[in-house]
Amino acid sequence: MQILGSIPELSHLPSPVFLAIGVFDGVHLGHQAVISTSAKHARAVNGTPVVVT
């Protein structure tokens, strides 16, 4: 896991980047589904999953 401080830092990540964007104030079942789906799609194409909160 990496913690990035700004959007421009995303350009340094391996492409394609799959973003899960939301207010993840607590990772309940709905949030887990969004994040895991994004990660699954990223893995399928050797991409990078990213969560923006």
PDB file of C-alpha atoms in Angstrom:
ATOM      1  CA  MET A   1       0.000   0.000   0.000  1.00  0.00           C
ATOM      2  CA  GLN A   2       1.143   3.497  -0.841  1.00  0.00           C
ATOM      3  CA  ILE A   3      -0.292   6.719   0.529  1.00  0.00           C
ATOM      4  CA  LEU A   4      -0.267   9.543  -1.994  1.00  0.00           C
ATOM      5  CA  GLY A   5      -0.729  13.163  -1.010  1.00  0.00           C
ATOM      6  CA  SER A   6      -1.953  14.621  -4.302  1.00  0.00           C
ATOM      7  CA  ILE A   7      -3.701  13.676  -7.540  1.00  0.00           C
ATOM      8  CA  PRO A   8      -0.621  14.362  -9.746  1.00  0.00           C
ATOM      9  CA  GLU A   9       1.180  11.536  -7.922  1.00  0.00           C
ATOM     10  CA  LEU A  10      -1.207   9.100  -9.641  1.00  0.00           C
ATOM     11  CA  SER A  11       0.720   9.636 -12.890  1.00  0.00           C
ATOM     12  CA  HIS A  12       3.645   7.681 -11.409  1.00  0.00           C
ATOM     13  CA  LEU A  13       1.563   4.524 -10.888  1.00  0.00           C
ATOM     14  CA  PRO A  14       1.608   1.667 -13.408  1.00  0.00           C
ATOM     15  CA  SER A  15      -1.253   1.916 -15.914  1.00  0.00           C
ATOM     16  CA  PRO A  16      -4.087   1.251 -16.185  1.00  0.00           C
ATOM     17  CA  VAL A  17      -5.269   2.727 -12.902  1.00  0.00           C
ATOM     18  CA  PHE A  18      -8.661   1.662 -11.510  1.00  0.00           C
ATOM     19  CA  LEU A  19     -10.119   4.239  -9.115  1.00  0.00           C
ATOM     20  CA  ALA A  20     -12.651   3.626  -6.378  1.00  0.00           C
ATOM     21  CA  ILE A  21     -13.684   7.124  -5.296  1.00  0.00           C
ATOM     22  CA  GLY A  22     -15.844   7.803  -2.267  1.00  0.00           C
ATOM     23  CA  VAL A  23     -16.134   8.899   1.323  1.00  0.00           C
ATOM     24  CA  PHE A  24     -14.842   5.734   2.950  1.00  0.00           C
ATOM     25  CA  ASP A  25     -15.356   6.856   6.536  1.00  0.00           C
ATOM     26  CA  GLY A  26     -15.817   3.261   7.607  1.00  0.00           C
ATOM     27  CA  VAL A  27     -15.350   0.192   5.449  1.00  0.00           C
ATOM     28  CA  HIS A  28     -18.760  -1.485   5.674  1.00  0.00           C
ATOM     29  CA  LEU A  29     -20.009  -4.202   3.304  1.00  0.00           C
ATOM     30  CA  GLY A  30     -20.991  -1.724   0.579  1.00  0.00           C
ATOM     31  CA  HIS A  31     -17.578  -0.065   0.647  1.00  0.00           C
ATOM     32  CA  GLN A  32     -15.870  -3.461   0.662  1.00  0.00           C
ATOM     33  CA  ALA A  33     -17.829  -4.425  -2.461  1.00  0.00           C
ATOM     34  CA  VAL A  34     -16.823  -1.239  -4.323  1.00  0.00           C
ATOM     35  CA  ILE A  35     -13.152  -1.589  -3.381  1.00  0.00           C
ATOM     36  CA  SER A  36     -12.926  -5.325  -4.096  1.00  0.00           C
ATOM     37  CA  THR A  37     -14.674  -4.961  -7.468  1.00  0.00           C
ATOM     38  CA  SER A  38     -12.243  -2.240  -8.522  1.00  0.00           C
ATOM     39  CA  ALA A  39      -9.287  -4.350  -7.351  1.00  0.00           C
ATOM     40  CA  LYS A  40     -10.628  -7.422  -9.181  1.00  0.00           C
ATOM     41  CA  HIS A  41     -10.910  -5.514 -12.470  1.00  0.00           C
ATOM     42  CA  ALA A  42      -7.418  -4.062 -11.998  1.00  0.00           C
ATOM     43  CA  ARG A  43      -5.897  -7.501 -11.376  1.00  0.00           C
ATOM     44  CA  ALA A  44      -7.606  -8.891 -14.482  1.00  0.00           C
ATOM     45  CA  VAL A  45      -5.589  -6.530 -16.706  1.00  0.00           C
ATOM     46  CA  ASN A  46      -2.474  -6.190 -14.527  1.00  0.00           C
ATOM     47  CA  GLY A  47      -3.554  -2.697 -13.513  1.00  0.00           C
ATOM     48  CA  THR A  48      -3.219  -0.717 -10.308  1.00  0.00           C
ATOM     49  CA  PRO A  49      -6.174  -0.482  -7.915  1.00  0.00           C
ATOM     50  CA  VAL A  50      -6.457   2.892  -6.149  1.00  0.00           C
ATOM     51  CA  VAL A  51      -8.839   4.101  -3.456  1.00  0.00           C
ATOM     52  CA  VAL A  52      -9.465   7.853  -3.201  1.00  0.00           C
ATOM     53  CA  THR A  53     -11.247   9.008  -0.079  1.00  0.00           C
TER      54      THR A  53
END
